[in-house]
Short mmCIF file of C-alpha atoms and ligand atoms in Angstrom, two decimals:
data_model
loop_
_atom_site.label_atom_id
_atom_site.label_comp_id
_atom_site.label_asym_id
_atom_site.label_seq_id
_atom_site.Cartn_x
_atom_site.Cartn_y
_atom_site.Cartn_z
CA MET A 1 9.25 59.13 -15.14
CA SER A 2 5.49 59.08 -14.89
CA PHE A 3 3.79 57.54 -11.90
CA TYR A 4 0.04 56.90 -11.98
CA ILE A 5 -1.76 55.61 -8.89
CA THR A 6 -5.44 55.02 -8.25
CA THR A 7 -7.81 54.24 -5.38
CA PRO A 8 -10.98 52.21 -5.84
CA ILE A 9 -13.93 54.40 -6.71
CA TYR A 10 -16.41 54.41 -3.86
CA TYR A 11 -20.07 53.47 -4.00
CA VAL A 12 -22.14 56.56 -3.34
CA ASN A 13 -25.16 54.82 -1.89
CA ALA A 14 -23.69 54.95 1.61
CA ALA A 15 -21.79 57.55 3.61
CA PRO A 16 -17.98 57.58 3.53
CA HIS A 17 -16.37 55.79 6.45
CA LEU A 18 -12.88 55.13 7.71
CA GLY A 19 -12.45 52.09 5.44
CA HIS A 20 -12.73 54.40 2.43
CA ALA A 21 -10.38 56.92 4.00
CA TYR A 22 -7.81 54.16 4.45
CA SER A 23 -7.34 53.33 0.74
CA THR A 24 -7.23 57.00 -0.14
CA ILE A 25 -4.67 57.94 2.50
CA ALA A 26 -2.45 55.02 1.51
CA ALA A 27 -2.49 56.07 -2.13
CA ASP A 28 -1.81 59.65 -1.08
CA VAL A 29 1.31 58.58 0.82
CA MET A 30 2.63 56.99 -2.37
CA ALA A 31 1.67 59.94 -4.57
CA ARG A 32 3.32 62.47 -2.28
CA HIS A 33 6.46 60.40 -1.95
CA MET A 34 6.80 59.99 -5.71
CA ARG A 35 6.36 63.74 -6.20
CA GLN A 36 9.18 64.24 -3.73
CA ARG A 37 11.30 62.01 -5.92
CA GLY A 38 10.57 64.28 -8.84
CA GLU A 39 8.31 61.82 -10.68
CA ASP A 40 5.53 63.06 -12.91
CA VAL A 41 2.63 61.92 -10.71
CA PHE A 42 -1.05 61.49 -11.41
CA PHE A 43 -3.25 60.40 -8.52
CA LEU A 44 -6.89 59.47 -9.12
CA THR A 45 -9.83 58.78 -6.85
CA GLY A 46 -13.58 59.07 -7.33
CA THR A 47 -17.05 57.62 -7.02
CA ASP A 48 -18.81 54.63 -8.54
CA GLU A 49 -22.30 55.86 -9.29
CA HIS A 50 -24.13 53.38 -11.49
CA GLY A 51 -25.70 49.99 -10.91
CA GLU A 52 -28.57 48.37 -9.17
CA PRO A 53 -27.72 49.31 -5.57
CA VAL A 54 -27.93 53.01 -6.47
CA ALA A 55 -31.07 52.51 -8.55
CA LEU A 56 -32.72 50.64 -5.66
CA ALA A 57 -31.66 53.17 -3.04
CA ALA A 58 -33.04 56.02 -5.17
CA GLU A 59 -36.33 54.18 -5.61
CA ARG A 60 -36.63 53.66 -1.86
CA GLU A 61 -36.07 57.35 -1.25
CA GLY A 62 -38.38 58.49 -4.02
CA VAL A 63 -35.71 60.40 -5.96
CA THR A 64 -34.08 59.77 -9.33
CA PRO A 65 -30.73 57.94 -9.32
CA GLN A 66 -29.10 61.11 -10.66
CA GLU A 67 -30.51 63.12 -7.74
CA LEU A 68 -29.25 60.52 -5.31
CA VAL A 69 -25.70 60.49 -6.66
CA ASP A 70 -25.58 64.28 -6.94
CA ARG A 71 -26.55 64.47 -3.29
CA ASN A 72 -24.08 61.84 -2.07
CA ALA A 73 -20.99 62.31 -4.24
CA PRO A 74 -20.06 65.64 -2.56
CA ARG A 75 -19.60 63.79 0.74
CA PHE A 76 -16.83 61.74 -0.85
CA ILE A 77 -15.39 64.74 -2.65
CA GLU A 78 -15.25 66.67 0.65
CA LEU A 79 -13.46 63.83 2.41
CA GLY A 80 -10.41 64.47 0.20
CA PRO A 81 -9.48 67.95 1.45
CA LYS A 82 -10.43 66.91 4.99
CA LEU A 83 -7.88 64.08 4.85
CA ASN A 84 -5.45 66.42 3.11
CA VAL A 85 -5.10 64.09 0.13
CA SER A 86 -3.49 65.42 -2.99
CA ASN A 87 -5.48 63.71 -5.75
CA ASP A 88 -5.10 65.28 -9.17
CA PHE A 89 -8.64 64.51 -10.23
CA PHE A 90 -11.89 63.16 -8.84
CA ILE A 91 -13.79 61.00 -11.29
CA ARG A 92 -17.52 60.36 -11.14
CA THR A 93 -18.71 57.53 -13.34
CA SER A 94 -21.79 59.58 -14.22
CA ASP A 95 -19.45 62.01 -16.03
CA PRO A 96 -20.47 62.00 -19.71
CA GLU A 97 -16.81 61.78 -20.81
CA HIS A 98 -16.32 58.62 -18.76
CA MET A 99 -19.52 57.13 -20.15
CA ALA A 100 -18.41 57.80 -23.72
CA THR A 101 -15.08 56.01 -23.10
CA VAL A 102 -16.88 53.01 -21.58
CA GLN A 103 -18.99 52.75 -24.72
CA GLU A 104 -16.00 53.11 -26.97
CA ILE A 105 -13.81 50.52 -25.24
CA LEU A 106 -16.55 47.96 -24.77
CA ALA A 107 -17.61 48.33 -28.40
CA ARG A 108 -13.99 47.67 -29.31
CA ILE A 109 -13.97 44.55 -27.13
CA ARG A 110 -17.08 43.41 -28.98
CA ASP A 111 -15.54 44.21 -32.38
CA ASN A 112 -12.55 42.12 -31.33
CA GLY A 113 -14.88 39.15 -30.95
CA HIS A 114 -15.02 38.81 -27.15
CA VAL A 115 -18.74 39.53 -26.61
CA TYR A 116 -21.76 37.34 -27.32
CA GLU A 117 -25.46 37.35 -26.50
CA GLY A 118 -26.98 34.83 -24.14
CA VAL A 119 -29.25 34.24 -21.19
CA TYR A 120 -27.85 34.58 -17.71
CA GLU A 121 -29.28 32.34 -15.10
CA GLY A 122 -27.71 32.14 -11.70
CA TRP A 123 -27.19 33.75 -8.33
CA TYR A 124 -26.60 37.45 -7.91
CA CYS A 125 -25.79 39.55 -4.84
CA PRO A 126 -27.34 43.01 -5.14
CA ARG A 127 -25.04 44.34 -2.41
CA CYS A 128 -21.86 43.17 -4.15
CA ALA A 129 -23.37 43.86 -7.57
CA ASP A 130 -21.75 40.51 -8.34
CA PHE A 131 -22.89 37.42 -10.21
CA LYS A 132 -21.76 34.52 -8.09
CA THR A 133 -20.06 31.43 -9.41
CA ASP A 134 -21.05 28.13 -7.79
CA ALA A 135 -18.05 28.27 -5.48
CA GLU A 136 -19.13 31.71 -4.25
CA VAL A 137 -22.61 30.67 -3.12
CA GLY A 138 -22.89 30.21 0.64
CA PRO A 139 -25.24 28.00 2.69
CA GLU A 140 -28.89 28.35 1.69
CA ASN A 141 -27.91 30.47 -1.29
CA THR A 142 -26.46 33.36 0.64
CA CYS A 143 -23.64 35.77 -0.16
CA LEU A 144 -20.40 34.65 1.49
CA ILE A 145 -19.40 38.27 2.08
CA HIS A 146 -22.68 39.81 3.22
CA LYS A 147 -24.38 36.66 4.58
CA THR A 148 -27.60 37.93 2.97
CA PRO A 149 -29.81 35.98 0.54
CA LEU A 150 -28.75 35.88 -3.08
CA VAL A 151 -31.27 36.60 -5.79
CA ARG A 152 -31.97 34.10 -8.56
CA GLU A 153 -31.61 36.06 -11.79
CA LYS A 154 -32.64 35.12 -15.28
CA GLU A 155 -32.19 37.73 -17.94
CA ASP A 156 -30.96 38.36 -21.46
CA ASN A 157 -27.39 39.52 -21.22
CA TYR A 158 -24.38 40.18 -23.30
CA PHE A 159 -21.48 38.13 -22.08
CA PHE A 160 -17.79 38.85 -21.93
CA ARG A 161 -15.74 35.82 -22.95
CA LEU A 162 -13.60 35.77 -19.80
CA SER A 163 -12.92 32.04 -20.15
CA ALA A 164 -10.90 32.71 -23.31
CA PHE A 165 -8.32 34.64 -21.23
CA GLN A 166 -7.51 31.94 -18.73
CA ASP A 167 -4.17 30.99 -20.28
CA ASP A 168 -3.15 34.58 -20.92
CA LEU A 169 -3.89 35.49 -17.32
CA ILE A 170 -1.78 32.62 -16.02
CA THR A 171 1.04 33.70 -18.34
CA LEU A 172 0.69 37.23 -17.00
CA LEU A 173 1.08 36.00 -13.42
CA ASP A 174 4.02 33.81 -14.42
CA GLU A 175 5.81 36.62 -16.18
CA GLN A 176 4.90 39.40 -13.76
CA PRO A 177 4.92 37.85 -10.30
CA ASP A 178 4.47 41.32 -8.80
CA PHE A 179 1.36 42.06 -10.86
CA VAL A 180 -0.58 41.24 -7.69
CA VAL A 181 1.00 42.12 -4.34
CA PRO A 182 1.41 41.07 -1.57
CA ARG A 183 2.23 37.45 -2.26
CA HIS A 184 -0.71 35.88 -0.42
CA ARG A 185 -3.06 37.88 -2.66
CA TYR A 186 -1.16 36.80 -5.76
CA ASN A 187 -1.78 33.21 -4.70
CA GLU A 188 -5.47 33.94 -4.21
CA ALA A 189 -5.78 35.47 -7.69
CA ARG A 190 -3.89 32.61 -9.21
CA SER A 191 -6.00 29.91 -7.64
CA PHE A 192 -9.17 31.71 -8.68
CA ILE A 193 -7.97 31.65 -12.29
CA GLU A 194 -6.71 28.09 -12.10
CA SER A 195 -10.04 26.89 -10.74
CA GLY A 196 -11.50 27.68 -14.17
CA LEU A 197 -12.97 30.91 -15.50
CA GLN A 198 -16.58 31.23 -16.57
CA ASP A 199 -17.80 33.92 -18.94
CA VAL A 200 -19.38 36.89 -17.18
CA SER A 201 -22.36 39.12 -17.80
CA LEU A 202 -21.37 42.32 -19.46
CA SER A 203 -24.77 43.96 -19.49
CA ARG A 204 -28.04 44.17 -17.57
CA SER A 205 -31.49 44.62 -19.03
CA THR A 206 -33.71 44.76 -15.93
CA PHE A 207 -32.93 48.38 -15.03
CA THR A 208 -31.68 51.46 -16.85
CA TRP A 209 -29.31 53.28 -14.46
CA GLY A 210 -25.98 52.75 -16.18
CA VAL A 211 -24.01 53.34 -19.33
CA PRO A 212 -26.20 52.38 -22.32
CA VAL A 213 -24.84 49.58 -24.47
CA PRO A 214 -24.27 51.40 -27.77
CA TRP A 215 -25.32 48.50 -29.97
CA ASP A 216 -28.49 47.63 -28.00
CA ASP A 217 -30.39 50.34 -26.16
CA LYS A 218 -32.35 47.88 -24.03
CA HIS A 219 -29.16 47.16 -22.06
CA VAL A 220 -26.80 49.04 -19.78
CA PHE A 221 -23.31 47.81 -18.99
CA TYR A 222 -22.83 45.77 -15.88
CA VAL A 223 -21.53 48.21 -13.28
CA TRP A 224 -18.15 46.58 -12.74
CA PHE A 225 -17.13 46.93 -16.38
CA ASP A 226 -18.20 50.56 -16.28
CA ALA A 227 -16.41 51.14 -12.95
CA LEU A 228 -13.08 49.49 -13.80
CA LEU A 229 -12.74 51.60 -16.91
CA ASN A 230 -12.59 54.75 -14.75
CA TYR A 231 -8.87 54.19 -14.34
CA TYR A 232 -8.40 54.55 -18.06
CA SER A 233 -11.15 57.01 -19.01
CA ALA A 234 -10.20 59.67 -16.44
CA LEU A 235 -6.92 60.40 -18.16
CA SER A 236 -8.68 61.53 -21.32
CA TYR A 237 -10.53 64.43 -19.66
CA ALA A 238 -8.93 65.12 -16.28
CA ALA A 239 -6.62 67.90 -17.43
CA GLU A 240 -8.03 71.37 -16.90
CA GLU A 241 -6.34 72.62 -20.05
CA GLY A 242 -8.11 69.92 -22.05
CA ASP A 243 -5.03 67.82 -22.83
CA ASP A 244 -5.46 64.08 -23.11
CA LEU A 245 -3.17 62.55 -20.48
CA THR A 246 -3.53 58.93 -21.60
CA GLU A 247 -0.22 58.72 -23.44
CA ARG A 248 1.57 60.35 -20.57
CA PHE A 249 0.21 58.17 -17.76
CA TRP A 250 -1.23 54.91 -19.06
CA PRO A 251 -0.57 52.17 -17.97
CA ALA A 252 -0.93 52.82 -14.24
CA GLN A 253 1.89 51.82 -11.90
CA PHE A 254 -0.42 50.96 -8.99
CA HIS A 255 -4.06 50.27 -8.36
CA PHE A 256 -4.63 50.19 -4.60
CA ILE A 257 -7.68 48.12 -3.65
CA GLY A 258 -9.22 46.27 -0.71
CA LYS A 259 -9.22 42.49 -0.59
CA ASP A 260 -12.96 42.16 -1.28
CA ILE A 261 -12.55 43.43 -4.84
CA LEU A 262 -9.55 41.31 -5.78
CA LYS A 263 -11.35 39.21 -8.40
CA PHE A 264 -12.48 42.25 -10.35
CA HIS A 265 -9.06 43.87 -10.43
CA THR A 266 -6.79 40.88 -10.87
CA VAL A 267 -8.96 38.77 -13.19
CA PHE A 268 -11.69 40.78 -14.95
CA TRP A 269 -9.68 43.96 -15.39
CA PRO A 270 -6.52 42.55 -17.01
CA ALA A 271 -8.71 40.32 -19.22
CA MET A 272 -10.74 43.35 -20.33
CA LEU A 273 -7.61 45.29 -21.15
CA MET A 274 -6.22 42.35 -23.11
CA ALA A 275 -9.52 42.09 -24.98
CA ALA A 276 -9.33 45.78 -25.83
CA GLY A 277 -5.67 45.54 -26.83
CA LEU A 278 -4.57 48.00 -24.12
CA PRO A 279 -1.44 47.82 -21.96
CA LEU A 280 -1.89 46.41 -18.45
CA PRO A 281 -1.19 48.19 -15.17
CA GLU A 282 2.05 47.25 -13.43
CA HIS A 283 0.78 46.35 -9.95
CA VAL A 284 -2.45 45.78 -8.12
CA PHE A 285 -1.78 46.19 -4.40
CA VAL A 286 -4.42 44.48 -2.28
CA HIS A 287 -4.77 45.79 1.25
CA GLY A 288 -6.68 44.30 4.14
CA PHE A 289 -9.65 45.52 6.15
CA LEU A 290 -9.94 47.83 9.07
CA LEU A 291 -11.71 45.86 11.74
CA ILE A 292 -13.77 46.92 14.71
CA GLY A 293 -12.95 44.12 17.10
CA LYS A 294 -13.11 41.18 14.73
CA ASP A 295 -15.64 42.56 12.26
CA LYS A 296 -15.04 44.47 9.07
CA MET A 297 -15.75 48.13 9.50
CA GLY A 298 -18.51 48.94 7.06
CA LYS A 299 -21.75 50.75 6.62
CA SER A 300 -23.32 49.50 9.84
CA ALA A 301 -20.22 49.62 12.04
CA GLY A 302 -18.93 52.57 10.03
CA ASN A 303 -19.51 55.20 12.64
CA ALA A 304 -17.62 53.42 15.41
CA ILE A 305 -14.86 55.86 14.52
CA ASP A 306 -16.01 58.97 12.74
CA PRO A 307 -13.14 60.27 10.59
CA PHE A 308 -14.62 63.78 10.52
CA ALA A 309 -14.83 63.97 14.32
CA ILE A 310 -11.23 62.81 14.80
CA ILE A 311 -9.96 65.29 12.24
CA ASP A 312 -11.88 68.14 13.85
CA GLU A 313 -10.31 67.36 17.18
CA TYR A 314 -6.81 66.19 16.29
CA GLY A 315 -6.21 67.26 12.68
CA SER A 316 -5.77 65.16 9.56
CA ASP A 317 -2.14 64.24 10.18
CA ALA A 318 -3.04 62.40 13.37
CA LEU A 319 -5.65 60.28 11.60
CA ARG A 320 -3.44 59.59 8.57
CA PHE A 321 -0.56 58.59 10.77
CA TYR A 322 -2.67 56.36 12.98
CA LEU A 323 -4.20 54.40 10.12
CA MET A 324 -0.90 53.93 8.35
CA ARG A 325 0.95 52.88 11.51
CA GLU A 326 -1.75 50.81 13.15
CA VAL A 327 -2.75 48.49 10.31
CA SER A 328 0.07 46.69 8.56
CA PHE A 329 -0.43 47.45 4.88
CA GLY A 330 -1.63 44.28 3.15
CA HIS A 331 -3.17 42.77 6.30
CA ASP A 332 -6.29 43.27 8.38
CA GLY A 333 -6.02 45.22 11.59
CA SER A 334 -8.30 46.44 14.38
CA VAL A 335 -8.79 50.11 14.99
CA SER A 336 -10.36 51.89 17.94
CA VAL A 337 -10.61 55.32 19.47
CA GLU A 338 -8.50 54.13 22.45
CA GLY A 339 -5.85 52.79 20.07
CA PHE A 340 -5.86 56.09 18.24
CA LYS A 341 -5.35 58.09 21.43
CA ALA A 342 -2.61 55.79 22.67
CA ARG A 343 -0.62 56.05 19.46
CA TYR A 344 -1.15 59.79 19.20
CA GLU A 345 0.26 60.16 22.67
CA SER A 346 3.17 57.75 22.43
CA GLU A 347 4.40 58.33 18.91
CA LEU A 348 3.27 61.74 17.75
CA ALA A 349 3.25 63.72 21.00
CA ASN A 350 6.10 61.88 22.77
CA ASP A 351 8.48 60.49 20.14
CA LEU A 352 8.29 63.04 17.36
CA GLY A 353 6.75 66.02 19.15
CA ASN A 354 9.31 65.95 21.95
CA LEU A 355 12.24 65.38 19.63
CA ALA A 356 11.22 68.37 17.53
CA SER A 357 10.40 70.72 20.38
CA ARG A 358 13.50 70.02 22.43
CA THR A 359 15.85 70.12 19.46
CA ILE A 360 14.53 73.49 18.37
CA ALA A 361 14.30 74.82 21.93
CA MET A 362 17.92 73.86 22.62
CA VAL A 363 19.17 75.65 19.52
CA HIS A 364 17.38 78.75 20.80
CA ARG A 365 18.53 78.35 24.38
CA TYR A 366 22.16 77.50 23.79
CA ARG A 367 22.92 79.08 20.41
CA ASP A 368 20.53 81.99 20.13
CA GLY A 369 18.43 80.34 17.46
CA THR A 370 21.22 79.66 14.95
CA VAL A 371 22.23 76.14 14.06
CA PRO A 372 26.04 75.98 14.40
CA ASP A 373 27.86 75.66 11.09
CA VAL A 374 30.11 72.75 12.02
CA ALA A 375 30.78 69.20 10.86
CA LEU A 376 28.09 66.67 11.81
CA ASP A 377 28.62 63.71 14.08
CA PRO A 378 29.71 61.14 11.45
CA ASP A 379 28.08 58.12 13.15
CA LEU A 380 24.71 59.78 13.39
CA ALA A 381 24.94 61.27 9.90
CA ALA A 382 25.67 57.82 8.46
CA GLU A 383 22.54 56.37 10.07
CA ILE A 384 20.41 59.19 8.77
CA ASP A 385 21.89 59.15 5.28
CA GLY A 386 20.90 55.53 4.68
CA LEU A 387 17.26 56.24 5.45
CA ASN A 388 16.29 57.88 2.18
CA GLY A 389 17.41 54.89 0.10
CA GLU A 390 15.70 52.49 2.47
CA VAL A 391 12.39 54.35 2.31
CA CYS A 392 12.54 54.59 -1.49
CA ALA A 393 13.23 50.86 -1.86
CA LEU A 394 10.34 49.99 0.46
CA LEU A 395 7.91 52.33 -1.27
CA ASP A 396 8.92 50.99 -4.68
CA VAL A 397 7.03 47.88 -3.62
CA ALA A 398 4.36 49.84 -1.72
CA ASP A 399 5.58 48.61 1.65
CA LEU A 400 4.07 51.57 3.43
CA SER A 401 4.31 50.00 6.86
CA GLY A 402 7.95 49.03 6.39
CA ALA A 403 8.84 52.53 5.28
CA ALA A 404 7.08 54.15 8.25
CA ASP A 405 8.85 51.69 10.59
CA ALA A 406 12.23 52.58 9.12
CA ILE A 407 11.61 56.28 9.68
CA TRP A 408 10.32 55.73 13.18
CA LEU A 409 13.43 53.77 14.13
CA ARG A 410 15.38 56.94 13.35
CA VAL A 411 13.01 59.16 15.30
CA ARG A 412 13.62 56.95 18.33
CA ARG A 413 17.32 56.82 17.62
CA LEU A 414 17.45 60.60 17.65
CA ASN A 415 15.68 60.74 20.99
CA ARG A 416 18.23 58.30 22.38
CA TYR A 417 20.99 60.46 20.95
CA VAL A 418 19.66 63.44 22.89
CA GLU A 419 19.71 61.39 26.07
CA GLU A 420 23.18 59.96 25.39
CA ARG A 421 24.78 63.28 24.56
CA ALA A 422 22.84 65.29 27.17
CA PRO A 423 23.32 68.74 25.62
CA TRP A 424 22.18 70.32 28.92
CA THR A 425 25.31 68.90 30.57
CA LEU A 426 27.57 69.95 27.70
CA ALA A 427 26.15 73.47 27.97
CA LYS A 428 27.48 73.81 31.50
CA ASP A 429 31.06 73.26 30.44
CA PRO A 430 32.57 76.03 28.25
CA GLU A 431 35.36 73.65 27.16
CA ARG A 432 32.82 71.40 25.54
CA ALA A 433 31.26 74.14 23.43
CA GLY A 434 32.53 72.50 20.22
CA GLU A 435 30.93 69.23 21.17
CA LEU A 436 27.65 70.98 21.90
CA ASP A 437 27.82 72.69 18.50
CA SER A 438 28.20 69.34 16.78
CA VAL A 439 25.40 67.69 18.76
CA LEU A 440 22.97 70.52 18.07
CA ALA A 441 23.86 70.72 14.38
CA SER A 442 23.57 66.94 14.01
CA LEU A 443 20.21 66.84 15.74
CA ALA A 444 18.71 69.75 13.84
CA GLU A 445 19.90 68.46 10.48
CA SER A 446 18.74 64.89 11.21
CA LEU A 447 15.38 66.24 12.28
CA ARG A 448 15.14 68.05 8.96
CA VAL A 449 15.83 64.85 7.01
CA VAL A 450 13.27 62.91 9.02
CA ALA A 451 10.69 65.67 8.51
CA VAL A 452 11.25 65.59 4.73
CA LEU A 453 10.81 61.82 4.65
CA LEU A 454 7.70 62.00 6.85
CA HIS A 455 5.97 64.47 4.54
CA PRO A 456 3.80 61.82 2.79
CA TRP A 457 2.35 60.60 6.10
CA ILE A 458 1.97 63.86 8.00
CA PRO A 459 2.19 66.66 5.43
CA GLU A 460 0.98 69.46 7.71
CA SER A 461 3.27 68.72 10.63
CA SER A 462 6.20 68.10 8.33
CA ALA A 463 5.65 71.51 6.75
CA LYS A 464 5.46 73.23 10.15
CA LEU A 465 8.64 71.57 11.25
CA LEU A 466 10.52 72.40 8.07
CA ALA A 467 9.27 75.99 8.19
CA ALA A 468 10.59 76.35 11.74
CA LEU A 469 13.94 74.96 10.59
CA GLY A 470 13.97 77.49 7.75
CA ALA A 471 14.28 74.72 5.13
CA PRO A 472 10.94 74.09 3.46
CA GLU A 473 12.27 72.08 0.49
CA LEU A 474 10.68 68.65 0.17
CA ASP A 475 12.63 67.00 -2.64
CA LEU A 476 14.29 63.76 -1.67
CA GLU A 477 17.61 64.72 -3.15
CA GLY A 478 17.93 66.91 -0.09
CA ALA A 479 17.10 64.08 2.29
CA ARG A 480 20.73 63.57 3.35
CA ALA A 481 22.39 65.00 6.39
CA GLN A 482 24.54 67.93 5.24
CA ALA A 483 26.61 70.20 7.41
CA GLY A 484 25.94 73.90 7.12
CA ARG A 485 22.55 73.55 5.53
CA LEU A 486 20.60 75.15 8.38
CA GLY A 487 21.12 78.61 9.80
CA ALA A 488 18.81 80.85 11.78
CA ILE A 489 15.71 78.97 12.84
CA ASP A 490 12.29 79.97 14.05
CA LYS A 491 10.15 78.97 16.99
CA LEU A 492 8.09 75.81 16.57
CA PRO A 493 4.37 75.88 17.29
CA GLN A 494 3.32 72.85 19.32
CA LEU A 495 2.89 70.08 16.78
CA PHE A 496 0.81 67.57 18.69
CA PRO A 497 -0.89 69.17 21.68
CA LYS A 498 -1.95 66.89 24.51
CA HIS A 499 -5.70 66.26 24.69
N1 MSP B 1 -17.27 50.58 -6.12
C1 MSP B 1 -16.49 49.45 -5.81
C2 MSP B 1 -15.06 49.60 -6.30
C3 MSP B 1 -14.92 49.84 -7.77
S1 MSP B 1 -13.26 50.09 -8.23
C4 MSP B 1 -13.29 50.10 -9.88
C5 MSP B 1 -16.47 49.24 -4.30
N2 MSP B 1 -16.80 50.30 -3.56
S2 MSP B 1 -16.89 50.32 -1.95
O1 MSP B 1 -17.23 51.67 -1.61
O2 MSP B 1 -17.72 49.28 -1.48
O3 MSP B 1 -15.45 49.97 -1.44
C6 MSP B 1 -14.37 50.73 -1.88
C7 MSP B 1 -13.10 50.31 -1.20
O4 MSP B 1 -13.18 50.53 0.20
C8 MSP B 1 -12.75 48.85 -1.41
O5 MSP B 1 -11.37 48.74 -1.74
C9 MSP B 1 -12.97 48.25 -0.07
O6 MSP B 1 -12.09 47.17 0.18
C10 MSP B 1 -12.62 49.42 0.82
N3 MSP B 1 -13.15 49.23 2.14
C11 MSP B 1 -14.47 49.20 2.53
N4 MSP B 1 -14.50 48.87 3.84
C12 MSP B 1 -13.23 48.69 4.30
C13 MSP B 1 -12.66 48.42 5.53
N5 MSP B 1 -13.37 48.19 6.62
N6 MSP B 1 -11.30 48.42 5.61
C14 MSP B 1 -10.50 48.74 4.54
N7 MSP B 1 -11.02 48.97 3.37
C15 MSP B 1 -12.38 48.84 3.20
O7 MSP B 1 -16.15 48.17 -3.86
#
């Protein structure tokens, strides 16, 4: 089956920070896991390059908007390989192919009767690039998110008839209760719709940095309509061989987004697709924020933890693992350098690192580097065998934290098993050689299964571990404890050195 997952596309007018890395790593975990299952996966990320914030930033710096985005987009593109994410394509909304699709789909929405001309008058937040409804205007006409003054706008606009989709959107949420997950975000989307939908501006006429409206060259499309369509447009030109991948991958299974952009993805986006007569994505997963103390990590607090510095010192696996373990997926959570170091030490170096190094060292010490070909301890094998199904079921609903917890329970279980069975004691007694064979085979094989299942979170370390075990295969069909699967093994380089 096909599996298509997307991240939000990032604004290029600021530098990438850990908050951006978070969405991308989470989507990468899903994409890698689904590839392990043998699904036909397409994983998309990219940059959002149009709109007023970019036009204003370029003006301030005395460059053209195109120069500004060409300078900044590479920083987001480079973050991908640094984080070891496996995206299949990187979209930039300044790509001419994307722009042509935006024009085509929005012209279709107009032909279908969902666009009209009018005058917009109301409050606008240049930082959100969002026209605020009355309920979204804070004290003294400020933005509730940014706490900065809103701008009173009056301009000729084309409008999208969002209000006409109110009933259809409620029906969608009734019929597909997992269209928005987790549940508390579903409730938020639902109450936004139930509070009454107003039509929204589809175009802007006070600046020119955007996709030109094909039927009126004095307008460009409002950046959110341009940006949302990236999820659809990318498929038409992402393939190197020139194939159109739309049939194969649309509709998407998952859009991963942060909670600040819920309205756009759970209200505007499905309404737009309905207006264009296109199938809707299956799920929008809304995650929380990384916090520094109690505040959202963002542009200003963005360098409190520098993802590049952590990766240079500890490697990408350590950062990926920390973010996925520390912040429960779907909720906010605080992050800090101290928290990172503590988790690195306790879970990667101690729990997993020790389990791996002592298991492999004991096979070398007691059995000359060959895993004994004997039956596995049935109790341990049963616990390990259930894990694959559990992880798959949890990741079906994007419960990334639950899946990582389930795996970690087994890592700890295996460490306890080492203590309980004390192979070093068994090794002293020649009569217990059979028992030692079984313990070592069970440990090595369980370690292999755990390493396969951990691949999406820590791909580099998982590969090192599997290479040492002489079993590099990643497919999940092999994620069951099987006797006789391992033979001669290698030495293991230290996975998580102490710092
Ligand atoms: N360009 C729009 C998205 C368009 S999608 C069609 C945008 N860009 S953004 O760069 O401001 O934010 C991109 C994503 O990063 C959002 O999902 C946002 O929630 C996420 N994050 C930004 N700061 C974050 C944290 N501190 N923590 C977690 N995610 C955060 O919005």
